[in-house]
């Protein structure tokens, strides 16, 4: 009888120790979760409100834990004005640079304009503009990023690959004293809680803390929509050469932007290139090994100009630099012959790193997130994040 009690007691102790170890490790991990500051708005008119009845709490220079339903920050006759929903007649004029923080105990988040965000909201009232920065744990941030960057109906392994790439990319950003990362395509798209779904939460949780490393450092985990058949070497788009961002085969044929075309009238070309008098001819000077345009020479009625493929893409609003050109004749009442331009292109985005449409295809064929990532990022390892990787 005594032996049985000892055995039961030993088992109970072992279970208790295991429980404590697991609980403690989860607590430590949660405590160490990196915080990220995301620029979500840069404007002179800001509207912030609670989701329903639970009030927001605002702190600032002349405010201390003030409970509010909503607030408006705007420019009125070159003055920065703040007022609250409860008393819109009482307006505070904000002079100099000021900072406010808005938080909420409501899990439904905080409305900023037409979008909801979890975490805290920092407001920086500067001389030229008002910055709105969302401060939250990186895992919550990622559950919205994945749904903002990739359709949530896509295969789970593609979503997991996106989660790992986006986590790596975000942690790699240096930022500044006010924010770490932008919420637009300038960095990676983040639309707040409206893009968070069961599938994105699951994709992020199942890859929690995992990042891409090369020689024990975070990689620059760039990604794009589709490459048009072959991804690009980093040095052929920008100056820096990264061994892990080398050209590889893509599997993106089944996407709406694999092949596309865009037309420009003679009038549009005159407006786009006024200094050289429109566009009479265009010469491709050199291309990358995958066929993307590196530099072109433009000829107009008043002269010529040389421009990079990247800059031409921005100027014409093209999906990619994987393009070819054809000048066509147009009929006009004023002039007998005018030349328009047709651009034939492939893919969408800069073409470097992971192709999202390629990831979707590979996942649909049963490939796991790890294999997808190691195909697009050559020679990398996937490991739990450590500060040493920065």
mmCIF file of C-alpha atoms in Angstrom:
data_model
loop_
_atom_site.group_PDB
_atom_site.id
_atom_site.type_symbol
_atom_site.label_atom_id
_atom_site.label_comp_id
_atom_site.label_asym_id
_atom_site.label_seq_id
_atom_site.Cartn_x
_atom_site.Cartn_y
_atom_site.Cartn_z
ATOM 1 C CA UNK A 1 0.000 0.000 0.000
ATOM 2 C CA UNK A 2 2.818 2.391 0.937
ATOM 3 C CA UNK A 3 4.653 1.459 -2.319
ATOM 4 C CA UNK A 4 1.571 2.293 -4.400
ATOM 5 C CA UNK A 5 1.171 5.655 -2.664
ATOM 6 C CA UNK A 6 4.848 6.440 -3.316
ATOM 7 C CA UNK A 7 4.407 5.557 -7.006
ATOM 8 C CA UNK A 8 1.303 7.778 -7.282
ATOM 9 C CA UNK A 9 3.083 10.603 -5.478
ATOM 10 C CA UNK A 10 6.108 10.289 -7.803
ATOM 11 C CA UNK A 11 3.853 10.421 -10.889
ATOM 12 C CA UNK A 12 2.025 13.440 -9.496
ATOM 13 C CA UNK A 13 5.347 15.243 -8.870
ATOM 14 C CA UNK A 14 6.603 14.422 -12.377
ATOM 15 C CA UNK A 15 3.394 15.731 -13.999
ATOM 16 C CA UNK A 16 3.559 18.873 -11.854
ATOM 17 C CA UNK A 17 7.188 19.516 -12.848
ATOM 18 C CA UNK A 18 6.407 19.011 -16.549
ATOM 19 C CA UNK A 19 3.380 21.292 -16.314
ATOM 20 C CA UNK A 20 5.418 24.009 -14.598
ATOM 21 C CA UNK A 21 8.238 23.723 -17.162
ATOM 22 C CA UNK A 22 5.853 23.998 -20.114
ATOM 23 C CA UNK A 23 3.897 26.837 -18.520
ATOM 24 C CA UNK A 24 7.072 28.678 -17.555
ATOM 25 C CA UNK A 25 8.637 28.298 -21.024
ATOM 26 C CA UNK A 26 5.436 29.622 -22.646
ATOM 27 C CA UNK A 27 5.392 32.538 -20.219
ATOM 28 C CA UNK A 28 9.047 33.347 -20.894
ATOM 29 C CA UNK A 29 8.477 33.094 -24.659
ATOM 30 C CA UNK A 30 5.411 35.350 -24.492
ATOM 31 C CA UNK A 31 7.352 37.826 -22.349
ATOM 32 C CA UNK A 32 10.134 37.943 -24.918
ATOM 33 C CA UNK A 33 7.884 38.277 -27.983
ATOM 34 C CA UNK A 34 9.221 41.184 -30.044
ATOM 35 C CA UNK A 35 7.090 44.314 -30.195
ATOM 36 C CA UNK A 36 6.680 46.051 -33.543
ATOM 37 C CA UNK A 37 5.666 49.645 -34.301
ATOM 38 C CA UNK A 38 3.743 49.937 -37.566
ATOM 39 C CA UNK A 39 3.039 53.218 -39.357
ATOM 40 C CA UNK A 40 -0.626 52.891 -40.352
ATOM 41 C CA UNK A 41 -1.455 56.472 -41.326
ATOM 42 C CA UNK A 42 0.268 59.693 -42.295
ATOM 43 C CA UNK A 43 -2.378 62.388 -42.550
ATOM 44 C CA UNK A 44 -3.668 65.700 -41.269
ATOM 45 C CA UNK A 45 -7.174 64.430 -40.473
ATOM 46 C CA UNK A 46 -7.460 61.439 -38.111
ATOM 47 C CA UNK A 47 -10.574 59.829 -36.633
ATOM 48 C CA UNK A 48 -10.227 57.253 -33.809
ATOM 49 C CA UNK A 49 -13.076 55.553 -31.942
ATOM 50 C CA UNK A 50 -13.913 52.540 -29.780
ATOM 51 C CA UNK A 51 -15.633 49.531 -31.319
ATOM 52 C CA UNK A 52 -18.748 49.739 -29.143
ATOM 53 C CA UNK A 53 -19.551 50.658 -25.555
ATOM 54 C CA UNK A 54 -16.151 49.982 -23.943
ATOM 55 C CA UNK A 55 -14.281 53.314 -23.797
ATOM 56 C CA UNK A 56 -10.788 54.042 -25.019
ATOM 57 C CA UNK A 57 -8.094 55.385 -22.693
ATOM 58 C CA UNK A 58 -5.884 58.235 -23.850
ATOM 59 C CA UNK A 59 -2.689 59.583 -22.313
ATOM 60 C CA UNK A 60 -0.726 62.648 -23.333
ATOM 61 C CA UNK A 61 0.833 65.950 -22.313
ATOM 62 C CA UNK A 62 -2.339 67.324 -20.719
ATOM 63 C CA UNK A 63 -4.287 64.047 -20.456
ATOM 64 C CA UNK A 64 -3.895 61.235 -17.937
ATOM 65 C CA UNK A 65 -5.911 58.023 -18.376
ATOM 66 C CA UNK A 66 -8.846 59.956 -19.785
ATOM 67 C CA UNK A 67 -11.712 57.677 -20.892
ATOM 68 C CA UNK A 68 -13.213 58.575 -24.264
ATOM 69 C CA UNK A 69 -15.508 57.097 -26.938
ATOM 70 C CA UNK A 70 -13.616 58.702 -29.790
ATOM 71 C CA UNK A 71 -11.454 61.613 -30.900
ATOM 72 C CA UNK A 72 -10.666 63.672 -33.971
ATOM 73 C CA UNK A 73 -7.336 65.239 -34.889
ATOM 74 C CA UNK A 74 -7.365 67.659 -37.797
ATOM 75 C CA UNK A 75 -5.857 70.698 -39.435
ATOM 76 C CA UNK A 76 -7.947 73.857 -39.178
ATOM 77 C CA UNK A 77 -6.473 77.023 -40.704
ATOM 78 C CA UNK A 78 -2.906 75.709 -40.276
ATOM 79 C CA UNK A 79 -3.582 74.765 -36.645
ATOM 80 C CA UNK A 80 -3.600 71.233 -35.230
ATOM 81 C CA UNK A 81 -6.903 70.732 -33.399
ATOM 82 C CA UNK A 82 -7.971 67.883 -31.072
ATOM 83 C CA UNK A 83 -11.515 67.279 -29.812
ATOM 84 C CA UNK A 84 -13.438 64.375 -28.261
ATOM 85 C CA UNK A 85 -16.790 62.888 -29.274
ATOM 86 C CA UNK A 86 -18.429 63.727 -25.945
ATOM 87 C CA UNK A 87 -17.807 67.464 -26.294
ATOM 88 C CA UNK A 88 -17.008 68.463 -29.882
ATOM 89 C CA UNK A 89 -17.336 72.136 -29.058
ATOM 90 C CA UNK A 90 -14.331 72.076 -26.734
ATOM 91 C CA UNK A 91 -11.272 72.121 -28.978
ATOM 92 C CA UNK A 92 -7.644 71.805 -27.938
ATOM 93 C CA UNK A 93 -5.028 73.534 -30.042
ATOM 94 C CA UNK A 94 -1.842 71.477 -30.186
ATOM 95 C CA UNK A 95 1.377 73.470 -30.401
ATOM 96 C CA UNK A 96 4.779 71.979 -31.127
ATOM 97 C CA UNK A 97 5.479 68.269 -31.425
ATOM 98 C CA UNK A 98 3.246 66.200 -29.157
ATOM 99 C CA UNK A 99 2.652 62.508 -28.511
ATOM 100 C CA UNK A 100 -0.519 60.739 -27.357
ATOM 101 C CA UNK A 101 -1.190 57.076 -26.738
ATOM 102 C CA UNK A 102 -4.596 55.419 -27.108
ATOM 103 C CA UNK A 103 -5.303 51.958 -25.729
ATOM 104 C CA UNK A 104 -8.355 49.766 -25.147
ATOM 105 C CA UNK A 105 -9.207 46.702 -23.027
ATOM 106 C CA UNK A 106 -11.645 45.668 -25.785
ATOM 107 C CA UNK A 107 -10.468 42.665 -27.805
ATOM 108 C CA UNK A 108 -12.382 43.987 -30.801
ATOM 109 C CA UNK A 109 -9.695 46.603 -31.211
ATOM 110 C CA UNK A 110 -9.529 50.330 -31.946
ATOM 111 C CA UNK A 111 -10.993 51.941 -35.052
ATOM 112 C CA UNK A 112 -8.615 54.199 -36.977
ATOM 113 C CA UNK A 113 -10.589 55.562 -39.903
ATOM 114 C CA UNK A 114 -12.218 52.559 -41.590
ATOM 115 C CA UNK A 115 -9.908 49.901 -40.124
ATOM 116 C CA UNK A 116 -9.625 48.175 -36.729
ATOM 117 C CA UNK A 117 -6.351 47.485 -34.956
ATOM 118 C CA UNK A 118 -5.339 45.526 -31.852
ATOM 119 C CA UNK A 119 -2.611 46.707 -29.485
ATOM 120 C CA UNK A 120 -1.941 50.377 -28.738
ATOM 121 C CA UNK A 121 -2.063 53.437 -30.965
ATOM 122 C CA UNK A 122 0.631 56.124 -30.777
ATOM 123 C CA UNK A 123 -0.221 59.551 -32.204
ATOM 124 C CA UNK A 124 2.652 61.858 -33.146
ATOM 125 C CA UNK A 125 1.512 65.396 -33.871
ATOM 126 C CA UNK A 126 4.312 66.968 -35.904
ATOM 127 C CA UNK A 127 4.578 70.357 -37.577
ATOM 128 C CA UNK A 128 3.932 68.980 -41.074
ATOM 129 C CA UNK A 129 1.680 65.973 -40.419
ATOM 130 C CA UNK A 130 0.135 63.541 -37.937
ATOM 131 C CA UNK A 131 1.579 60.023 -37.741
ATOM 132 C CA UNK A 132 -0.494 57.115 -36.442
ATOM 133 C CA UNK A 133 1.571 54.136 -35.255
ATOM 134 C CA UNK A 134 0.161 50.763 -34.154
ATOM 135 C CA UNK A 135 2.221 49.119 -31.376
ATOM 136 C CA UNK A 136 1.653 45.377 -30.872
ATOM 137 C CA UNK A 137 3.302 41.972 -30.534
ATOM 138 C CA UNK A 138 4.754 40.681 -33.779
ATOM 139 C CA UNK A 139 2.668 37.476 -33.785
ATOM 140 C CA UNK A 140 -0.636 39.414 -33.692
ATOM 141 C CA UNK A 141 0.733 41.730 -36.347
ATOM 142 C CA UNK A 142 1.585 38.771 -38.581
ATOM 143 C CA UNK A 143 -1.874 37.200 -38.337
ATOM 144 C CA UNK A 144 -3.148 40.315 -40.144
ATOM 145 C CA UNK A 145 -0.166 40.676 -42.515
ATOM 146 C CA UNK A 146 -0.600 37.148 -43.894
ATOM 147 C CA UNK A 147 -4.255 37.894 -44.711
ATOM 148 C CA UNK A 148 -3.306 41.277 -46.194
ATOM 149 C CA UNK A 149 -0.529 39.901 -48.395
ATOM 150 C CA UNK A 150 -2.048 36.597 -49.507
ATOM 151 C CA UNK A 151 -5.643 35.372 -50.156
ATOM 152 C CA UNK A 152 -6.721 33.368 -47.107
ATOM 153 C CA UNK A 153 -8.389 30.700 -49.267
ATOM 154 C CA UNK A 154 -4.950 29.644 -50.525
ATOM 155 C CA UNK A 155 -3.362 26.393 -49.201
ATOM 156 C CA UNK A 156 -2.210 26.419 -45.581
ATOM 157 C CA UNK A 157 1.428 25.646 -46.443
ATOM 158 C CA UNK A 158 1.577 28.756 -48.661
ATOM 159 C CA UNK A 159 0.166 30.845 -45.793
ATOM 160 C CA UNK A 160 2.753 29.352 -43.423
ATOM 161 C CA UNK A 161 5.548 30.184 -45.864
ATOM 162 C CA UNK A 162 4.230 33.751 -46.044
ATOM 163 C CA UNK A 163 4.117 33.961 -42.232
ATOM 164 C CA UNK A 164 7.784 32.923 -41.885
ATOM 165 C CA UNK A 165 8.927 35.242 -44.697
ATOM 166 C CA UNK A 166 6.918 38.184 -43.303
ATOM 167 C CA UNK A 167 8.175 37.594 -39.746
ATOM 168 C CA UNK A 168 11.767 37.570 -40.981
ATOM 169 C CA UNK A 169 11.244 40.672 -43.119
ATOM 170 C CA UNK A 170 9.626 42.624 -40.257
ATOM 171 C CA UNK A 171 12.296 41.744 -37.683
ATOM 172 C CA UNK A 172 15.011 42.748 -40.156
ATOM 173 C CA UNK A 173 13.695 46.323 -40.482
ATOM 174 C CA UNK A 174 15.708 48.954 -38.611
ATOM 175 C CA UNK A 175 13.032 51.656 -38.497
ATOM 176 C CA UNK A 176 13.471 55.001 -36.747
ATOM 177 C CA UNK A 177 12.647 56.608 -33.409
ATOM 178 C CA UNK A 178 8.892 56.693 -34.200
ATOM 179 C CA UNK A 179 8.135 53.470 -36.089
ATOM 180 C CA UNK A 180 9.785 50.289 -37.391
ATOM 181 C CA UNK A 181 7.851 49.473 -40.554
ATOM 182 C CA UNK A 182 5.274 50.854 -42.994
ATOM 183 C CA UNK A 183 1.857 49.221 -43.524
ATOM 184 C CA UNK A 184 1.890 49.612 -47.327
ATOM 185 C CA UNK A 185 3.676 47.886 -50.229
ATOM 186 C CA UNK A 186 6.669 50.057 -49.403
ATOM 187 C CA UNK A 187 7.376 47.358 -46.787
ATOM 188 C CA UNK A 188 4.565 44.816 -46.432
ATOM 189 C CA UNK A 189 0.791 45.291 -46.424
ATOM 190 C CA UNK A 190 -0.965 45.379 -43.036
ATOM 191 C CA UNK A 191 -4.708 46.077 -42.977
ATOM 192 C CA UNK A 192 -5.411 45.421 -39.303
ATOM 193 C CA UNK A 193 -7.976 43.056 -37.809
ATOM 194 C CA UNK A 194 -10.188 42.942 -40.927
ATOM 195 C CA UNK A 195 -7.542 40.738 -42.612
ATOM 196 C CA UNK A 196 -7.190 38.373 -39.672
ATOM 197 C CA UNK A 197 -8.957 35.007 -40.070
ATOM 198 C CA UNK A 198 -8.917 31.557 -38.491
ATOM 199 C CA UNK A 199 -6.534 30.351 -41.210
ATOM 200 C CA UNK A 200 -4.070 33.228 -40.825
ATOM 201 C CA UNK A 201 -4.046 32.807 -37.020
ATOM 202 C CA UNK A 202 -3.364 29.097 -37.488
ATOM 203 C CA UNK A 203 -0.587 29.759 -40.038
ATOM 204 C CA UNK A 204 1.140 32.163 -37.647
ATOM 205 C CA UNK A 205 0.687 30.011 -34.517
ATOM 206 C CA UNK A 206 2.028 26.879 -36.230
ATOM 207 C CA UNK A 207 5.183 28.768 -37.284
ATOM 208 C CA UNK A 208 5.521 30.820 -34.094
ATOM 209 C CA UNK A 209 8.923 32.557 -33.810
ATOM 210 C CA UNK A 210 10.358 30.810 -36.916
ATOM 211 C CA UNK A 211 12.601 32.960 -39.125
ATOM 212 C CA UNK A 212 14.898 32.565 -42.134
ATOM 213 C CA UNK A 213 18.632 32.858 -41.495
ATOM 214 C CA UNK A 214 21.806 32.802 -43.586
ATOM 215 C CA UNK A 215 25.144 32.497 -41.806
ATOM 216 C CA UNK A 216 23.333 32.979 -38.466
ATOM 217 C CA UNK A 217 21.764 36.311 -39.481
ATOM 218 C CA UNK A 218 18.233 37.218 -40.589
ATOM 219 C CA UNK A 219 17.894 37.353 -44.347
ATOM 220 C CA UNK A 220 16.304 40.162 -46.311
ATOM 221 C CA UNK A 221 13.186 38.069 -46.966
ATOM 222 C CA UNK A 222 11.827 39.874 -50.025
ATOM 223 C CA UNK A 223 8.774 38.502 -51.805
ATOM 224 C CA UNK A 224 6.527 39.472 -54.709
ATOM 225 C CA UNK A 225 3.322 38.419 -56.453
ATOM 226 C CA UNK A 226 4.711 36.562 -59.492
ATOM 227 C CA UNK A 227 7.963 36.607 -61.446
ATOM 228 C CA UNK A 228 6.764 35.552 -64.887
ATOM 229 C CA UNK A 229 8.595 32.222 -64.910
ATOM 230 C CA UNK A 230 11.972 32.982 -63.278
ATOM 231 C CA UNK A 231 12.753 34.986 -60.150
ATOM 232 C CA UNK A 232 15.471 37.650 -60.350
ATOM 233 C CA UNK A 233 18.926 38.032 -58.818
ATOM 234 C CA UNK A 234 18.942 40.785 -56.190
ATOM 235 C CA UNK A 235 21.943 42.538 -57.772
ATOM 236 C CA UNK A 236 20.095 42.858 -61.089
ATOM 237 C CA UNK A 237 17.333 44.916 -59.453
ATOM 238 C CA UNK A 238 19.265 46.743 -56.726
ATOM 239 C CA UNK A 239 22.965 47.235 -55.946
ATOM 240 C CA UNK A 240 23.294 44.650 -53.187
ATOM 241 C CA UNK A 241 24.043 41.027 -54.000
ATOM 242 C CA UNK A 242 22.630 38.434 -51.588
ATOM 243 C CA UNK A 243 23.576 34.777 -52.274
ATOM 244 C CA UNK A 244 20.203 33.577 -50.992
ATOM 245 C CA UNK A 245 18.338 35.893 -53.413
ATOM 246 C CA UNK A 246 19.425 34.156 -56.608
ATOM 247 C CA UNK A 247 17.318 33.508 -59.693
ATOM 248 C CA UNK A 248 15.304 30.255 -59.561
ATOM 249 C CA UNK A 249 12.492 28.708 -61.542
ATOM 250 C CA UNK A 250 9.021 29.939 -60.647
ATOM 251 C CA UNK A 251 5.730 28.045 -60.859
ATOM 252 C CA UNK A 252 3.413 31.013 -61.366
ATOM 253 C CA UNK A 253 1.842 30.375 -64.788
ATOM 254 C CA UNK A 254 -1.666 29.967 -63.384
ATOM 255 C CA UNK A 255 -2.155 33.586 -62.318
ATOM 256 C CA UNK A 256 -3.996 36.517 -63.940
ATOM 257 C CA UNK A 257 -0.841 38.635 -64.274
ATOM 258 C CA UNK A 258 1.475 36.028 -65.768
ATOM 259 C CA UNK A 259 1.024 37.823 -69.095
ATOM 260 C CA UNK A 260 -0.477 41.288 -69.468
ATOM 261 C CA UNK A 261 -0.405 44.385 -71.635
ATOM 262 C CA UNK A 262 -0.905 48.114 -71.114
ATOM 263 C CA UNK A 263 -1.629 50.750 -73.775
ATOM 264 C CA UNK A 264 -0.613 54.425 -73.802
ATOM 265 C CA UNK A 265 -2.006 57.009 -76.205
ATOM 266 C CA UNK A 266 0.145 59.689 -77.817
ATOM 267 C CA UNK A 267 -1.453 62.285 -75.536
ATOM 268 C CA UNK A 268 -0.581 60.227 -72.434
ATOM 269 C CA UNK A 269 3.023 59.878 -73.621
ATOM 270 C CA UNK A 270 3.291 63.669 -74.097
ATOM 271 C CA UNK A 271 2.144 64.143 -70.490
ATOM 272 C CA UNK A 272 4.501 61.440 -69.187
ATOM 273 C CA UNK A 273 7.586 62.676 -71.062
ATOM 274 C CA UNK A 274 7.126 66.447 -71.553
ATOM 275 C CA UNK A 275 10.864 67.280 -71.510
ATOM 276 C CA UNK A 276 11.607 65.196 -74.598
ATOM 277 C CA UNK A 277 8.279 65.901 -76.316
ATOM 278 C CA UNK A 278 6.508 62.589 -75.869
ATOM 279 C CA UNK A 279 7.801 59.265 -77.140
ATOM 280 C CA UNK A 280 8.707 58.518 -80.748
ATOM 281 C CA UNK A 281 10.924 55.500 -80.121
ATOM 282 C CA UNK A 282 12.190 53.375 -77.232
ATOM 283 C CA UNK A 283 15.396 51.319 -77.249
ATOM 284 C CA UNK A 284 16.195 48.600 -74.720
ATOM 285 C CA UNK A 285 19.886 49.046 -73.853
ATOM 286 C CA UNK A 286 20.362 45.942 -71.705
ATOM 287 C CA UNK A 287 18.411 43.215 -69.961
ATOM 288 C CA UNK A 288 19.058 40.808 -67.080
ATOM 289 C CA UNK A 289 19.704 37.087 -67.590
ATOM 290 C CA UNK A 290 16.006 36.414 -66.951
ATOM 291 C CA UNK A 291 14.902 38.987 -69.548
ATOM 292 C CA UNK A 292 13.961 41.966 -67.359
ATOM 293 C CA UNK A 293 14.727 45.437 -68.684
ATOM 294 C CA UNK A 294 17.673 47.096 -66.919
ATOM 295 C CA UNK A 295 17.987 50.331 -68.922
ATOM 296 C CA UNK A 296 16.213 51.972 -71.853
ATOM 297 C CA UNK A 297 16.773 55.018 -74.081
ATOM 298 C CA UNK A 298 13.752 57.161 -74.860
ATOM 299 C CA UNK A 299 13.515 59.298 -78.008
ATOM 300 C CA UNK A 300 11.075 62.178 -78.296
ATOM 301 C CA UNK A 301 10.402 65.189 -80.538
ATOM 302 C CA UNK A 302 12.795 67.414 -78.491
ATOM 303 C CA UNK A 303 15.572 64.986 -77.689
ATOM 304 C CA UNK A 304 16.352 61.776 -75.794
ATOM 305 C CA UNK A 305 16.716 60.466 -72.250
ATOM 306 C CA UNK A 306 18.078 57.341 -70.552
ATOM 307 C CA UNK A 307 16.224 55.698 -67.680
ATOM 308 C CA UNK A 308 16.443 52.462 -65.668
ATOM 309 C CA UNK A 309 13.845 49.732 -66.037
ATOM 310 C CA UNK A 310 12.891 50.151 -62.358
ATOM 311 C CA UNK A 311 12.264 53.894 -62.794
ATOM 312 C CA UNK A 312 10.371 53.352 -66.059
ATOM 313 C CA UNK A 313 8.141 50.820 -64.305
ATOM 314 C CA UNK A 314 7.261 53.421 -61.642
ATOM 315 C CA UNK A 315 6.677 56.170 -64.210
ATOM 316 C CA UNK A 316 4.370 54.080 -66.401
ATOM 317 C CA UNK A 317 2.722 52.190 -63.510
ATOM 318 C CA UNK A 318 3.716 48.778 -64.900
ATOM 319 C CA UNK A 319 3.331 45.483 -63.048
ATOM 320 C CA UNK A 320 6.991 44.534 -63.553
ATOM 321 C CA UNK A 321 10.175 45.228 -65.555
ATOM 322 C CA UNK A 322 9.774 41.970 -67.486
ATOM 323 C CA UNK A 323 8.484 43.923 -70.507
ATOM 324 C CA UNK A 324 8.800 44.575 -74.232
ATOM 325 C CA UNK A 325 7.544 47.577 -76.206
ATOM 326 C CA UNK A 326 5.747 48.242 -79.469
ATOM 327 C CA UNK A 327 4.990 51.662 -80.944
ATOM 328 C CA UNK A 328 1.742 51.826 -82.896
ATOM 329 C CA UNK A 329 0.294 54.424 -85.243
ATOM 330 C CA UNK A 330 -2.859 56.261 -84.218
ATOM 331 C CA UNK A 331 -5.313 58.227 -86.361
ATOM 332 C CA UNK A 332 -5.842 61.848 -85.339
ATOM 333 C CA UNK A 333 -7.818 64.826 -86.669
ATOM 334 C CA UNK A 334 -5.023 67.273 -85.837
ATOM 335 C CA UNK A 335 -2.064 65.180 -87.052
ATOM 336 C CA UNK A 336 -1.994 62.558 -89.813
ATOM 337 C CA UNK A 337 0.053 60.040 -87.792
ATOM 338 C CA UNK A 338 0.663 59.824 -84.062
ATOM 339 C CA UNK A 339 2.450 57.104 -82.157
ATOM 340 C CA UNK A 340 1.042 55.284 -79.164
ATOM 341 C CA UNK A 341 2.775 52.644 -77.055
ATOM 342 C CA UNK A 342 1.838 49.077 -76.177
ATOM 343 C CA UNK A 343 3.716 47.419 -73.314
ATOM 344 C CA UNK A 344 3.698 43.618 -73.202
ATOM 345 C CA UNK A 345 4.684 42.231 -69.821
ATOM 346 C CA UNK A 346 5.003 39.184 -67.580
ATOM 347 C CA UNK A 347 4.665 38.803 -63.828
ATOM 348 C CA UNK A 348 3.924 41.320 -61.092
ATOM 349 C CA UNK A 349 6.397 42.854 -58.651
ATOM 350 C CA UNK A 350 10.176 43.202 -58.479
ATOM 351 C CA UNK A 351 10.697 39.473 -59.030
ATOM 352 C CA UNK A 352 13.190 38.959 -56.172
ATOM 353 C CA UNK A 353 12.763 36.296 -53.471
ATOM 354 C CA UNK A 354 9.594 34.276 -52.907
ATOM 355 C CA UNK A 355 6.918 34.330 -55.579
ATOM 356 C CA UNK A 356 3.538 34.193 -53.854
ATOM 357 C CA UNK A 357 1.826 32.562 -56.836
ATOM 358 C CA UNK A 358 4.713 30.109 -57.053
ATOM 359 C CA UNK A 359 4.296 29.313 -53.347
ATOM 360 C CA UNK A 360 0.593 28.700 -53.929
ATOM 361 C CA UNK A 361 1.303 26.252 -56.761
ATOM 362 C CA UNK A 362 3.937 24.346 -54.773
ATOM 363 C CA UNK A 363 1.618 24.119 -51.737
ATOM 364 C CA UNK A 364 -1.237 22.863 -53.941
ATOM 365 C CA UNK A 365 1.068 20.052 -55.085
ATOM 366 C CA UNK A 366 1.704 18.949 -51.495
ATOM 367 C CA UNK A 367 4.961 20.810 -50.799
ATOM 368 C CA UNK A 368 5.525 21.956 -47.201
ATOM 369 C CA UNK A 369 6.325 25.538 -46.200
ATOM 370 C CA UNK A 370 9.961 24.649 -45.470
ATOM 371 C CA UNK A 371 10.528 23.264 -48.974
ATOM 372 C CA UNK A 372 8.792 26.259 -50.561
ATOM 373 C CA UNK A 373 10.974 28.718 -48.649
ATOM 374 C CA UNK A 374 14.206 26.838 -49.296
ATOM 375 C CA UNK A 375 13.418 26.800 -53.017
ATOM 376 C CA UNK A 376 13.018 30.571 -53.273
ATOM 377 C CA UNK A 377 15.683 31.493 -50.678
ATOM 378 C CA UNK A 378 18.800 29.473 -51.484
ATOM 379 C CA UNK A 379 20.976 28.067 -48.704
ATOM 380 C CA UNK A 380 18.883 29.381 -45.799
ATOM 381 C CA UNK A 381 17.961 27.773 -42.486
ATOM 382 C CA UNK A 382 14.658 28.039 -40.613
ATOM 383 C CA UNK A 383 15.098 28.551 -36.875
ATOM 384 C CA UNK A 384 13.317 30.102 -33.844
ATOM 385 C CA UNK A 385 14.167 33.794 -33.617
ATOM 386 C CA UNK A 386 17.024 34.954 -31.375
ATOM 387 C CA UNK A 387 18.329 38.499 -30.906
ATOM 388 C CA UNK A 388 21.752 37.252 -32.047
ATOM 389 C CA UNK A 389 20.296 36.948 -35.564
ATOM 390 C CA UNK A 390 19.839 40.711 -35.866
#
